[in-house]
Amino acid sequence: SNRTLISKGQRILLGRLEMKILLLLCVKAGRVVALDKIQLLIENEGARFSTRVFHHVSCLRRKLEAAGITSLQINFVKDGYRVDLA
């Protein structure tokens, strides 16, 4: 499946888990998605348990920031993450 975002003509390649996390957060935009729910998504995708939510979200944030995407912010909020759209 395609895991490419296009912003301002720039292609941003995301990993499988990065795309799934981004989609989950965007569907719930403005609401907190619990860390446990994101961790379950990661584990259900076959990732090793040692792979943590923080790692995947950090990589996703870096890619979005490097592409200059400022209208979508991934914020850590008590016990989870929330996407805020500007």
mmCIF file of C-alpha atoms in Angstrom:
data_model
loop_
_atom_site.group_PDB
_atom_site.id
_atom_site.type_symbol
_atom_site.label_atom_id
_atom_site.label_comp_id
_atom_site.label_asym_id
_atom_site.label_seq_id
_atom_site.Cartn_x
_atom_site.Cartn_y
_atom_site.Cartn_z
ATOM 1 C CA SER A 1 0.000 0.000 0.000
ATOM 2 C CA ASN A 2 1.062 3.580 -0.573
ATOM 3 C CA ARG A 3 2.637 5.323 2.423
ATOM 4 C CA THR A 4 3.535 8.580 0.717
ATOM 5 C CA LEU A 5 2.288 11.994 1.796
ATOM 6 C CA ILE A 6 2.523 14.894 -0.599
ATOM 7 C CA SER A 7 2.806 18.408 0.818
ATOM 8 C CA LYS A 8 3.606 21.449 -1.308
ATOM 9 C CA GLY A 9 4.795 19.137 -4.079
ATOM 10 C CA GLN A 10 7.202 17.339 -1.741
ATOM 11 C CA ARG A 11 6.877 13.582 -1.286
ATOM 12 C CA ILE A 12 7.222 12.290 2.270
ATOM 13 C CA LEU A 13 7.777 8.560 2.634
ATOM 14 C CA LEU A 14 6.449 7.078 5.857
ATOM 15 C CA GLY A 15 7.078 3.700 7.375
ATOM 16 C CA ARG A 16 4.186 1.263 7.735
ATOM 17 C CA LEU A 17 3.735 1.950 11.452
ATOM 18 C CA GLU A 18 4.227 5.697 11.045
ATOM 19 C CA MET A 19 1.375 5.817 8.518
ATOM 20 C CA LYS A 20 -0.925 3.708 10.686
ATOM 21 C CA ILE A 21 -0.221 5.887 13.729
ATOM 22 C CA LEU A 22 -0.773 9.058 11.702
ATOM 23 C CA LEU A 23 -4.087 7.765 10.359
ATOM 24 C CA LEU A 24 -5.251 6.731 13.828
ATOM 25 C CA LEU A 25 -4.368 10.139 15.271
ATOM 26 C CA CYS A 26 -5.944 12.050 12.367
ATOM 27 C CA VAL A 27 -9.201 10.100 12.590
ATOM 28 C CA LYS A 28 -9.325 11.150 16.245
ATOM 29 C CA ALA A 29 -8.049 14.709 15.578
ATOM 30 C CA GLY A 30 -8.571 16.965 18.568
ATOM 31 C CA ARG A 31 -9.007 13.991 20.907
ATOM 32 C CA VAL A 32 -6.397 12.142 22.919
ATOM 33 C CA VAL A 33 -5.474 8.646 21.741
ATOM 34 C CA ALA A 34 -4.209 6.631 24.710
ATOM 35 C CA LEU A 35 -0.650 5.304 24.647
ATOM 36 C CA ASP A 36 -2.032 1.810 25.277
ATOM 37 C CA LYS A 37 -4.149 1.982 22.120
ATOM 38 C CA ILE A 38 -1.188 3.072 19.999
ATOM 39 C CA GLN A 39 1.037 0.407 21.574
ATOM 40 C CA LEU A 40 -1.595 -2.232 20.770
ATOM 41 C CA LEU A 41 -1.633 -1.069 17.138
ATOM 42 C CA ILE A 42 2.160 -1.426 17.008
ATOM 43 C CA GLU A 43 2.080 -4.904 18.536
ATOM 44 C CA ASN A 44 -0.752 -6.028 16.233
ATOM 45 C CA GLU A 45 1.406 -5.043 13.276
ATOM 46 C CA GLY A 46 3.982 -7.598 14.367
ATOM 47 C CA ALA A 47 6.503 -5.165 15.814
ATOM 48 C CA ARG A 48 8.543 -6.399 18.722
ATOM 49 C CA PHE A 49 7.297 -5.351 22.136
ATOM 50 C CA SER A 50 10.512 -3.427 22.693
ATOM 51 C CA THR A 51 9.421 -1.024 19.960
ATOM 52 C CA ARG A 52 7.859 1.894 21.780
ATOM 53 C CA VAL A 53 5.221 4.402 20.822
ATOM 54 C CA PHE A 54 7.592 7.285 21.588
ATOM 55 C CA HIS A 55 10.097 6.070 18.987
ATOM 56 C CA HIS A 56 7.547 5.842 16.168
ATOM 57 C CA VAL A 57 5.880 9.153 17.003
ATOM 58 C CA SER A 58 9.271 10.855 17.222
ATOM 59 C CA CYS A 59 10.244 9.571 13.754
ATOM 60 C CA LEU A 60 6.882 10.659 12.372
ATOM 61 C CA ARG A 61 7.215 14.141 13.885
ATOM 62 C CA ARG A 62 10.730 14.543 12.455
ATOM 63 C CA LYS A 63 9.560 13.659 8.946
ATOM 64 C CA LEU A 64 6.609 16.056 9.124
ATOM 65 C CA GLU A 65 8.790 18.868 10.487
ATOM 66 C CA ALA A 66 11.494 18.266 7.865
ATOM 67 C CA ALA A 67 8.823 18.600 5.181
ATOM 68 C CA GLY A 68 7.668 21.900 6.663
ATOM 69 C CA ILE A 69 4.233 20.610 7.614
ATOM 70 C CA THR A 70 3.049 22.974 10.328
ATOM 71 C CA SER A 71 -0.715 22.606 9.964
ATOM 72 C CA LEU A 72 -0.626 19.224 11.699
ATOM 73 C CA GLN A 73 0.856 19.034 15.180
ATOM 74 C CA ILE A 74 1.272 15.809 17.153
ATOM 75 C CA ASN A 75 1.162 16.728 20.830
ATOM 76 C CA PHE A 76 1.828 14.581 23.869
ATOM 77 C CA VAL A 77 -1.048 15.002 26.291
ATOM 78 C CA LYS A 78 -1.344 13.173 29.592
ATOM 79 C CA ASP A 79 -1.233 9.445 28.798
ATOM 80 C CA GLY A 80 -1.505 9.803 25.037
ATOM 81 C CA TYR A 81 -1.097 11.810 21.860
ATOM 82 C CA ARG A 82 -3.426 14.244 20.133
ATOM 83 C CA VAL A 83 -3.292 15.667 16.620
ATOM 84 C CA ASP A 84 -4.175 19.324 16.375
ATOM 85 C CA LEU A 85 -4.928 20.732 12.949
ATOM 86 C CA ALA A 86 -4.227 24.411 12.314
#
